[in-house]
Amino acid sequence: KALALYEAAFPAGHPIIATSWNNLASNINAQGRAAEAEPLYRKALVLYEAALPAGHPDIATGWDNLALNIEAQGRAAETEPLFHKALALREAALPAGHPDIATSWNNLAGNMAAQGRVVEAEPLYRKALALREAALATFHPGRIDGYWALADNLQRRGIAPAEVRWRYRQAQAGAFERMASFTGYTPAAQAEVRKYRPIFTGQVRAAWDLAGGAR
C-alpha cells in the first residue's frame, strides 16, 4: 500500500520509492520468504544507484541487504564480493569508526564463517568489536552482538575458553542492561530474552569447558 502511494506521489526513481521496495523486501524476508525477497532487494538497489550520488551510504545498505538475503539462501560464497562492496562504500562515505562500518566488518566475518573459513573470520570479528566498543554503549545491540559473535567463533573452534567466557560475560552484562530498561515482562521483553538465550547457554558451556580443562 505504502509503495503504491509513493509511486503515485513521487517521480519515478525517487529514493523514497527505493526505500519502499527495500522495506517490502525486508518484510517478506522476515517471513522466511528469502527467495521472494531477493528480486525486490535488487530492484531497490538499482533505484538507489540511479537516484543517489555514487558512494551514498544508502547504496552500501542496499548491497548489504542483498548480500544478507542471498547468504540466508545458502549461497554464502556468492555474497562475499557484495559484502566487500558494502564495506568499501561505507569506509569511503562515513567517518572513521562509524558503527555502520563495524556492521560491515561483522557481516563480512559472518560470511567467511558461513563459508567455513572461521579462522579468517576471527580478526574481522575483532575489528568490528573494537569499532563498536569505541562507538556504542555497553547495552547497544551492536556491541552485545559483537561480543557474542567473537565468543561463538572462538568457542566453535574449541580455543581460548577463558576469553570465550569473558566475552560471553560482557555480552550478558549488556543484555541485562537492556532487559532492565523494560517496565515488565512485556512481549518485547520476552523477545529480548529469546534473542539473547544463546549468550547464557554459551557462557554455561564456556564454564564447563574451563572446568574440564582444569581437571
Coordinates of N, CA and C in Angstrom, one line a residue:
K1 N 0.8 -1.2 0.0 CA 0.0 0.0 0.0 C 0.9 1.3 0.0
A2 N 1.8 1.3 0.9 CA 2.7 2.5 1.0 C 3.5 2.6 -0.3
L3 N 4.0 1.5 -0.8 CA 4.7 1.6 -2.1 C 3.9 2.1 -3.2
A4 N 2.7 1.7 -3.3 CA 1.8 2.2 -4.4 C 1.5 3.7 -4.2
L5 N 1.4 4.2 -3.0 CA 1.2 5.6 -2.7 C 2.4 6.4 -3.1
Y6 N 3.6 5.9 -2.7 CA 4.8 6.6 -3.0 C 5.1 6.7 -4.5
E7 N 4.8 5.6 -5.2 CA 5.0 5.5 -6.7 C 4.0 6.5 -7.4
A8 N 2.8 6.7 -6.8 CA 1.9 7.7 -7.4 C 2.3 9.1 -7.1
A9 N 2.9 9.3 -5.9 CA 3.1 10.7 -5.4 C 4.5 11.3 -5.8
F10 N 5.5 10.4 -6.1 CA 6.9 10.9 -6.3 C 7.3 10.5 -7.7
P11 N 8.3 11.3 -8.3 CA 8.8 11.0 -9.6 C 9.4 9.6 -9.6
A12 N 9.3 8.9 -10.8 CA 9.9 7.6 -11.0 C 11.4 7.6 -10.6
G13 N 11.8 6.7 -9.8 CA 13.2 6.6 -9.4 C 13.6 7.4 -8.2
H14 N 12.6 8.0 -7.5 CA 12.9 8.8 -6.3 C 13.4 7.9 -5.2
P15 N 14.4 8.3 -4.4 CA 14.9 7.4 -3.4 C 13.9 6.9 -2.4
I16 N 12.8 7.6 -2.2 CA 11.8 7.1 -1.2 C 11.1 5.9 -1.8
I17 N 11.0 5.8 -3.1 CA 10.5 4.6 -3.7 C 11.4 3.4 -3.6
A18 N 12.7 3.7 -3.7 CA 13.7 2.6 -3.5 C 13.6 2.1 -2.0
T19 N 13.4 3.0 -1.1 CA 13.3 2.7 0.3 C 12.1 1.8 0.5
S20 N 11.0 2.1 -0.2 CA 9.8 1.3 0.0 C 10.0 -0.1 -0.6
W21 N 10.6 -0.2 -1.7 CA 11.0 -1.5 -2.2 C 11.8 -2.3 -1.2
N22 N 12.8 -1.6 -0.6 CA 13.7 -2.2 0.4 C 12.9 -2.7 1.6
N23 N 12.0 -1.8 2.0 CA 11.1 -2.2 3.2 C 10.2 -3.4 2.9
L24 N 9.7 -3.4 1.7 CA 8.8 -4.6 1.3 C 9.7 -5.8 1.3
A25 N 10.8 -5.7 0.7 CA 11.7 -6.9 0.7 C 12.1 -7.4 2.1
S26 N 12.3 -6.5 3.0 CA 12.7 -6.8 4.4 C 11.5 -7.5 5.0
N27 N 10.3 -7.0 4.8 CA 9.1 -7.6 5.4 C 9.0 -9.1 4.9
I28 N 9.1 -9.3 3.6 CA 9.0 -10.6 3.0 C 10.1 -11.5 3.5
N29 N 11.3 -11.0 3.6 CA 12.4 -11.7 4.1 C 12.2 -12.2 5.5
A30 N 11.6 -11.3 6.4 CA 11.4 -11.6 7.8 C 10.4 -12.7 7.9
Q31 N 9.6 -12.9 6.9 CA 8.6 -14.0 6.9 C 9.2 -15.4 6.5
G32 N 10.5 -15.4 6.2 CA 11.1 -16.6 5.8 C 11.0 -16.8 4.3
R33 N 10.6 -15.8 3.6 CA 10.5 -15.9 2.1 C 11.6 -15.3 1.4
A34 N 12.8 -15.7 1.7 CA 14.0 -15.1 1.3 C 14.1 -15.0 -0.3
A35 N 13.8 -16.1 -0.9 CA 13.9 -16.2 -2.4 C 13.0 -15.2 -3.0
E36 N 11.8 -14.9 -2.5 CA 10.9 -13.9 -3.0 C 11.4 -12.5 -2.8
A37 N 12.1 -12.3 -1.7 CA 12.6 -11.0 -1.3 C 13.8 -10.6 -2.2
E38 N 14.6 -11.5 -2.7 CA 15.8 -11.2 -3.4 C 15.5 -10.2 -4.6
P39 N 14.6 -10.5 -5.5 CA 14.4 -9.6 -6.6 C 14.0 -8.2 -6.2
L40 N 13.3 -8.1 -5.0 CA 12.9 -6.8 -4.5 C 14.1 -6.0 -4.0
Y41 N 15.0 -6.7 -3.3 CA 16.2 -6.1 -2.9 C 17.0 -5.6 -4.1
R42 N 17.0 -6.4 -5.1 CA 17.8 -6.0 -6.3 C 17.1 -4.8 -7.0
K43 N 15.8 -4.7 -7.0 CA 15.1 -3.6 -7.5 C 15.4 -2.3 -6.7
A44 N 15.4 -2.4 -5.4 CA 15.7 -1.3 -4.5 C 17.1 -0.8 -4.8
L45 N 18.1 -1.7 -4.9 CA 19.5 -1.3 -5.2 C 19.6 -0.6 -6.5
V46 N 19.0 -1.1 -7.5 CA 19.1 -0.4 -8.8 C 18.5 1.0 -8.7
L47 N 17.4 1.2 -8.0 CA 16.9 2.5 -7.9 C 17.8 3.4 -7.0
Y48 N 18.3 2.9 -6.0 CA 19.3 3.7 -5.2 C 20.5 4.1 -6.0
E49 N 21.0 3.2 -6.8 CA 22.2 3.6 -7.6 C 21.9 4.6 -8.7
A50 N 20.6 4.6 -9.2 CA 20.2 5.5 -10.2 C 19.9 6.9 -9.6
A51 N 19.4 6.9 -8.4 CA 18.9 8.2 -7.8 C 19.9 8.9 -6.9
L52 N 20.9 8.2 -6.3 CA 21.7 8.8 -5.3 C 23.1 9.0 -5.9
P53 N 23.9 9.9 -5.2 CA 25.3 10.1 -5.7 C 26.1 8.9 -5.5
A54 N 27.0 8.6 -6.3 CA 27.9 7.4 -6.2 C 28.5 7.4 -4.8
G55 N 28.5 6.3 -4.1 CA 29.1 6.2 -2.8 C 28.2 6.5 -1.7
H56 N 26.9 6.9 -1.9 CA 26.0 7.3 -0.9 C 25.8 6.1 0.1
P57 N 25.7 6.3 1.4 CA 25.6 5.2 2.4 C 24.4 4.3 2.1
D58 N 23.3 4.9 1.6 CA 22.1 4.1 1.3 C 22.4 3.0 0.2
I59 N 23.3 3.3 -0.7 CA 23.7 2.3 -1.7 C 24.4 1.2 -1.0
A60 N 25.3 1.5 0.0 CA 26.0 0.5 0.7 C 25.0 -0.4 1.5
T61 N 24.0 0.2 2.0 CA 23.0 -0.5 2.7 C 22.2 -1.5 1.8
G62 N 22.0 -1.0 0.6 CA 21.3 -1.8 -0.4 C 22.2 -3.1 -0.8
W63 N 23.5 -2.9 -0.9 CA 24.4 -4.0 -1.2 C 24.4 -5.0 0.0
D64 N 24.4 -4.4 1.2 CA 24.5 -5.2 2.4 C 23.2 -6.1 2.6
N65 N 22.1 -5.4 2.3 CA 20.8 -6.2 2.5 C 20.7 -7.3 1.5
L66 N 21.1 -7.0 0.2 CA 21.1 -8.0 -0.8 C 22.0 -9.2 -0.4
A67 N 23.2 -8.8 0.0 CA 24.2 -9.9 0.4 C 23.6 -10.8 1.5
L68 N 23.0 -10.1 2.6 CA 22.5 -10.9 3.7 C 21.4 -11.8 3.2
N69 N 20.5 -11.3 2.3 CA 19.4 -12.1 1.8 C 20.0 -13.3 1.0
I70 N 20.9 -13.1 0.1 CA 21.5 -14.2 -0.6 C 22.2 -15.2 0.3
E71 N 22.9 -14.7 1.3 CA 23.6 -15.6 2.2 C 22.6 -16.5 2.9
A72 N 21.4 -15.9 3.3 CA 20.4 -16.7 4.0 C 19.8 -17.8 3.2
Q73 N 20.0 -17.7 1.9 CA 19.5 -18.7 1.0 C 20.6 -19.8 0.8
G74 N 21.7 -19.7 1.5 CA 22.7 -20.7 1.4 C 23.7 -20.5 0.4
R75 N 23.8 -19.3 -0.2 CA 24.8 -19.0 -1.2 C 25.9 -18.1 -0.7
A76 N 26.5 -18.5 0.4 CA 27.5 -17.6 1.1 C 28.6 -17.2 0.2
A77 N 29.2 -18.1 -0.6 CA 30.4 -17.7 -1.4 C 30.0 -16.7 -2.4
E78 N 28.8 -16.7 -2.9 CA 28.4 -15.7 -3.9 C 28.3 -14.3 -3.3
T79 N 28.1 -14.2 -2.0 CA 27.8 -12.9 -1.5 C 29.1 -12.2 -0.9
E80 N 30.2 -12.9 -0.8 CA 31.4 -12.3 -0.3 C 31.8 -11.0 -1.0
P81 N 31.8 -10.9 -2.4 CA 32.1 -9.7 -3.0 C 31.1 -8.6 -2.8
L82 N 29.9 -8.9 -2.5 CA 28.9 -7.9 -2.2 C 29.1 -7.3 -0.8
F83 N 29.5 -8.1 0.2 CA 29.9 -7.6 1.5 C 31.1 -6.7 1.4
H84 N 32.1 -7.1 0.6 CA 33.3 -6.2 0.4 C 32.9 -4.9 -0.3
K85 N 32.0 -4.9 -1.2 CA 31.5 -3.7 -1.9 C 30.8 -2.8 -0.9
A86 N 29.9 -3.3 0.0 CA 29.3 -2.5 1.0 C 30.3 -1.9 2.0
L87 N 31.3 -2.7 2.4 CA 32.3 -2.2 3.3 C 33.1 -1.1 2.7
A88 N 33.5 -1.3 1.4 CA 34.3 -0.2 0.7 C 33.5 1.1 0.6
L89 N 32.2 1.0 0.3 CA 31.4 2.2 0.2 C 31.3 2.9 1.5
R90 N 31.1 2.1 2.5 CA 30.9 2.7 3.9 C 32.2 3.4 4.4
E91 N 33.3 2.7 4.1 CA 34.6 3.3 4.6 C 34.9 4.6 3.8
A92 N 34.4 4.7 2.6 CA 34.7 5.9 1.8 C 33.7 7.0 2.1
A93 N 32.5 6.7 2.6 CA 31.4 7.7 2.8 C 31.3 8.1 4.2
L94 N 31.7 7.3 5.2 CA 31.4 7.6 6.6 C 32.6 7.9 7.3
P95 N 32.5 8.6 8.5 CA 33.6 8.9 9.3 C 34.3 7.6 9.8
A96 N 35.6 7.7 10.0 CA 36.3 6.5 10.5 C 35.6 6.1 11.9
G97 N 35.4 4.9 12.1 CA 34.8 4.4 13.4 C 33.3 4.4 13.4
H98 N 32.7 4.8 12.3 CA 31.2 4.8 12.3 C 30.7 3.4 12.6
P99 N 29.6 3.3 13.4 CA 29.0 2.0 13.7 C 28.7 1.1 12.4
D100 N 28.2 1.8 11.3 CA 27.9 1.1 10.1 C 29.1 0.4 9.5
I101 N 30.3 1.0 9.7 CA 31.5 0.3 9.2 C 31.7 -0.9 10.0
A102 N 31.5 -0.8 11.3 CA 31.7 -2.0 12.2 C 30.7 -3.1 11.7
T103 N 29.5 -2.7 11.4 CA 28.5 -3.7 10.9 C 29.0 -4.4 9.7
S104 N 29.6 -3.6 8.7 CA 30.1 -4.3 7.5 C 31.2 -5.3 7.8
W105 N 32.1 -4.9 8.7 CA 33.2 -5.8 9.1 C 32.6 -7.1 9.7
N106 N 31.6 -6.9 10.6 CA 30.9 -8.0 11.3 C 30.2 -8.9 10.2
N107 N 29.5 -8.3 9.3 CA 28.8 -9.1 8.3 C 29.8 -9.9 7.4
L108 N 30.9 -9.2 7.1 CA 31.9 -9.9 6.3 C 32.5 -11.1 7.0
A109 N 32.8 -10.9 8.3 CA 33.3 -12.0 9.2 C 32.2 -13.2 9.2
G110 N 31.0 -12.8 9.4 CA 29.9 -13.8 9.4 C 29.8 -14.6 8.1
N111 N 30.1 -13.9 7.0 CA 30.1 -14.5 5.7 C 31.2 -15.5 5.6
M112 N 32.4 -15.1 6.0 CA 33.5 -16.1 6.0 C 33.3 -17.3 6.8
A113 N 32.7 -17.1 8.0 CA 32.3 -18.2 8.9 C 31.3 -19.1 8.2
A114 N 30.4 -18.5 7.5 CA 29.4 -19.3 6.8 C 30.0 -20.2 5.7
Q115 N 31.1 -19.7 5.2 CA 31.8 -20.5 4.2 C 32.8 -21.5 4.8
G116 N 32.8 -21.6 6.1 CA 33.7 -22.5 6.8 C 35.1 -21.9 7.1
R117 N 35.3 -20.6 6.8 CA 36.6 -20.0 7.0 C 36.6 -19.3 8.3
V118 N 36.5 -20.1 9.4 CA 36.3 -19.5 10.7 C 37.6 -18.8 11.2
V119 N 38.7 -19.4 10.8 CA 40.0 -18.8 11.3 C 40.2 -17.4 10.7
E120 N 39.9 -17.3 9.4 CA 39.9 -16.0 8.7 C 38.9 -15.0 9.3
A121 N 37.8 -15.5 9.8 CA 36.8 -14.6 10.3 C 37.1 -13.9 11.6
E122 N 38.0 -14.6 12.4 CA 38.3 -14.1 13.8 C 38.8 -12.7 13.8
P123 N 39.9 -12.3 13.0 CA 40.3 -10.9 13.1 C 39.3 -9.9 12.6
L124 N 38.4 -10.3 11.7 CA 37.4 -9.4 11.3 C 36.4 -9.2 12.4
Y125 N 36.0 -10.2 13.1 CA 35.1 -10.0 14.3 C 35.8 -9.1 15.3
R126 N 37.1 -9.3 15.5 CA 37.8 -8.4 16.4 C 37.8 -7.0 16.0
K127 N 38.0 -6.8 14.7 CA 38.0 -5.4 14.1 C 36.6 -4.8 14.3
A128 N 35.6 -5.5 14.0 CA 34.2 -5.0 14.2 C 33.9 -4.7 15.7
L129 N 34.4 -5.6 16.6 CA 34.1 -5.3 18.0 C 34.9 -4.1 18.5
A130 N 36.1 -3.9 18.1 CA 36.9 -2.8 18.5 C 36.2 -1.5 18.1
L131 N 35.7 -1.4 16.9 CA 34.9 -0.2 16.5 C 33.7 0.0 17.3
R132 N 33.0 -1.1 17.6 CA 31.7 -1.0 18.3 C 32.0 -0.6 19.8
E133 N 33.1 -1.1 20.4 CA 33.4 -0.7 21.7 C 33.7 0.8 21.8
A134 N 34.3 1.3 20.8 CA 34.6 2.7 20.7 C 33.4 3.6 20.5
A135 N 32.4 3.1 19.8 CA 31.3 3.9 19.3 C 30.0 3.7 20.0
L136 N 29.8 2.6 20.6 CA 28.5 2.2 21.1 C 28.5 2.0 22.6
A137 N 27.3 2.2 23.2 CA 27.1 2.0 24.7 C 27.2 0.5 24.9
T138 N 27.4 0.1 26.2 CA 27.5 -1.3 26.5 C 26.3 -2.1 26.3
F139 N 25.1 -1.4 26.4 CA 23.8 -2.1 26.2 C 23.3 -2.0 24.8
H140 N 24.1 -1.4 23.9 CA 23.6 -1.3 22.5 C 23.7 -2.7 21.8
P141 N 22.6 -3.1 21.1 CA 22.6 -4.4 20.5 C 23.8 -4.8 19.6
G142 N 24.3 -3.8 18.9 CA 25.5 -4.0 18.1 C 26.7 -4.4 18.9
R143 N 26.9 -3.8 20.0 CA 28.0 -4.1 20.9 C 27.8 -5.5 21.5
I144 N 26.6 -5.8 22.0 CA 26.3 -7.1 22.5 C 26.6 -8.2 21.5
D145 N 26.1 -7.9 20.3 CA 26.3 -8.9 19.2 C 27.8 -9.1 18.8
G146 N 28.6 -8.0 19.0 CA 30.0 -8.1 18.7 C 30.7 -9.1 19.7
Y147 N 30.4 -8.9 21.0 CA 30.9 -9.8 22.0 C 30.5 -11.3 21.7
W148 N 29.2 -11.4 21.4 CA 28.6 -12.7 21.2 C 29.2 -13.4 20.0
A149 N 29.4 -12.7 18.9 CA 29.9 -13.2 17.7 C 31.4 -13.7 17.8
L150 N 32.2 -12.9 18.5 CA 33.6 -13.3 18.8 C 33.6 -14.6 19.7
A151 N 32.8 -14.5 20.7 CA 32.8 -15.7 21.7 C 32.4 -17.0 20.9
D152 N 31.4 -16.8 20.1 CA 30.9 -18.0 19.4 C 31.9 -18.5 18.4
N153 N 32.6 -17.6 17.7 CA 33.7 -18.0 16.8 C 34.8 -18.8 17.5
L154 N 35.2 -18.3 18.6 CA 36.3 -19.0 19.4 C 35.8 -20.3 20.0
Q155 N 34.6 -20.3 20.5 CA 34.0 -21.5 21.1 C 33.8 -22.6 20.1
R156 N 33.4 -22.3 18.9 CA 33.2 -23.3 17.9 C 34.5 -24.0 17.5
R157 N 35.5 -23.2 17.6 CA 36.9 -23.8 17.2 C 37.5 -24.5 18.4
G158 N 36.9 -24.4 19.6 CA 37.5 -25.1 20.8 C 38.8 -24.4 21.3
I159 N 38.9 -23.1 21.2 CA 40.1 -22.4 21.6 C 39.7 -21.3 22.6
A160 N 40.7 -20.9 23.3 CA 40.7 -19.7 24.2 C 39.4 -19.7 25.1
P161 N 39.2 -20.8 25.9 CA 38.0 -20.8 26.7 C 37.9 -19.7 27.7
A162 N 39.0 -19.2 28.3 CA 38.9 -18.1 29.2 C 38.4 -16.8 28.5
E163 N 38.9 -16.6 27.3 CA 38.3 -15.4 26.6 C 36.9 -15.6 26.2
V164 N 36.6 -16.8 25.8 CA 35.2 -17.1 25.4 C 34.2 -16.7 26.6
R165 N 34.6 -17.2 27.8 CA 33.7 -16.9 28.9 C 33.7 -15.4 29.2
W166 N 34.8 -14.7 29.1 CA 34.8 -13.3 29.3 C 34.0 -12.6 28.3
R167 N 34.1 -12.9 27.0 CA 33.3 -12.3 26.0 C 31.8 -12.5 26.2
Y168 N 31.4 -13.8 26.6 CA 30.0 -14.0 26.9 C 29.5 -13.2 28.1
R169 N 30.4 -13.1 29.1 CA 30.0 -12.3 30.3 C 29.8 -10.8 29.9
Q170 N 30.6 -10.3 29.0 CA 30.4 -8.9 28.5 C 29.1 -8.8 27.8
A171 N 28.8 -9.8 26.9 CA 27.5 -9.8 26.2 C 26.4 -9.9 27.2
Q172 N 26.5 -10.7 28.2 CA 25.5 -10.9 29.2 C 25.2 -9.6 29.9
A173 N 26.3 -8.9 30.3 CA 26.1 -7.7 31.1 C 25.3 -6.7 30.2
G174 N 25.6 -6.6 28.9 CA 24.8 -5.7 28.1 C 23.4 -6.1 27.9
A175 N 23.2 -7.4 27.8 CA 21.8 -7.9 27.7 C 21.0 -7.6 29.0
F176 N 21.6 -7.8 30.1 CA 21.0 -7.5 31.4 C 20.6 -6.0 31.5
E177 N 21.5 -5.1 31.0 CA 21.2 -3.7 31.0 C 20.0 -3.4 30.1
R178 N 19.9 -4.1 29.0 CA 18.7 -3.9 28.1 C 17.5 -4.4 28.7
M179 N 17.5 -5.5 29.4 CA 16.3 -6.1 30.0 C 15.8 -5.2 31.2
A180 N 16.8 -4.6 31.8 CA 16.4 -3.7 33.0 C 15.7 -2.5 32.5
S181 N 15.7 -2.2 31.2 CA 15.0 -1.0 30.7 C 13.5 -1.2 30.5
F182 N 13.1 -2.5 30.6 CA 11.7 -2.8 30.4 C 11.0 -2.7 31.7
T183 N 9.7 -2.2 31.7 CA 8.9 -2.0 32.9 C 8.3 -3.2 33.4
G184 N 8.2 -4.3 32.6 CA 7.6 -5.5 32.9 C 8.0 -6.6 31.9
Y185 N 7.5 -7.8 32.1 CA 7.7 -8.9 31.2 C 6.8 -8.8 30.0
T186 N 7.0 -7.8 29.3 CA 6.2 -7.5 28.1 C 6.6 -8.4 27.0
P187 N 5.8 -8.4 25.9 CA 6.2 -9.2 24.7 C 7.5 -8.8 24.2
A188 N 7.8 -7.5 24.2 CA 9.1 -7.0 23.8 C 10.3 -7.5 24.7
A189 N 10.0 -7.6 26.0 CA 11.0 -8.1 26.9 C 11.2 -9.6 26.7
Q190 N 10.1 -10.3 26.4 CA 10.2 -11.7 26.2 C 11.0 -12.0 24.9
A191 N 10.8 -11.1 23.9 CA 11.6 -11.3 22.7 C 13.1 -11.1 22.9
E192 N 13.4 -10.1 23.8 CA 14.8 -9.9 24.2 C 15.4 -11.2 24.8
V193 N 14.7 -11.8 25.7 CA 15.1 -13.0 26.4 C 15.4 -14.1 25.4
R194 N 14.5 -14.3 24.5 CA 14.6 -15.3 23.5 C 15.8 -15.0 22.6
K195 N 16.0 -13.8 22.2 CA 17.1 -13.4 21.3 C 18.4 -13.7 22.0
Y196 N 18.6 -13.4 23.3 CA 19.9 -13.5 23.9 C 20.1 -14.8 24.6
R197 N 19.1 -15.7 24.5 CA 19.3 -17.0 25.2 C 20.6 -17.7 24.9
P198 N 21.1 -17.7 23.6 CA 22.4 -18.4 23.3 C 23.6 -17.8 24.0
I199 N 23.5 -16.5 24.5 CA 24.6 -15.9 25.2 C 24.7 -16.7 26.6
F200 N 23.5 -16.9 27.2 CA 23.6 -17.5 28.5 C 24.0 -19.0 28.4
T201 N 23.4 -19.7 27.4 CA 23.8 -21.1 27.3 C 25.3 -21.2 26.8
G202 N 25.8 -20.3 26.1 CA 27.2 -20.3 25.6 C 28.1 -20.1 26.8
Q203 N 27.7 -19.2 27.7 CA 28.5 -19.0 28.9 C 28.6 -20.2 29.8
V204 N 27.5 -20.9 29.9 CA 27.5 -22.1 30.7 C 28.4 -23.2 30.1
R205 N 28.4 -23.3 28.8 CA 29.3 -24.2 28.1 C 30.7 -23.8 28.3
A206 N 31.0 -22.4 28.2 CA 32.3 -22.0 28.4 C 32.9 -22.3 29.8
A207 N 32.0 -22.2 30.8 CA 32.4 -22.5 32.2 C 32.7 -24.0 32.3
W208 N 31.9 -24.8 31.6 CA 32.1 -26.3 31.6 C 33.4 -26.6 30.9
D209 N 33.7 -25.9 29.8 CA 35.0 -26.2 29.1 C 36.2 -25.8 30.0
L210 N 36.1 -24.7 30.8 CA 37.1 -24.3 31.7 C 37.3 -25.3 32.8
A211 N 36.2 -25.8 33.3 CA 36.3 -26.7 34.4 C 36.9 -28.0 33.9
G212 N 36.6 -28.4 32.7 CA 37.1 -29.6 32.2 C 38.6 -29.5 31.9
G213 N 39.0 -28.3 31.5 CA 40.5 -28.1 31.3 C 41.3 -28.1 32.5
A214 N 40.6 -27.8 33.7 CA 41.4 -27.8 35.0 C 41.6 -29.1 35.5
R215 N 40.8 -30.1 35.0 CA 41.0 -31.5 35.6 C 42.2 -32.2 35.0

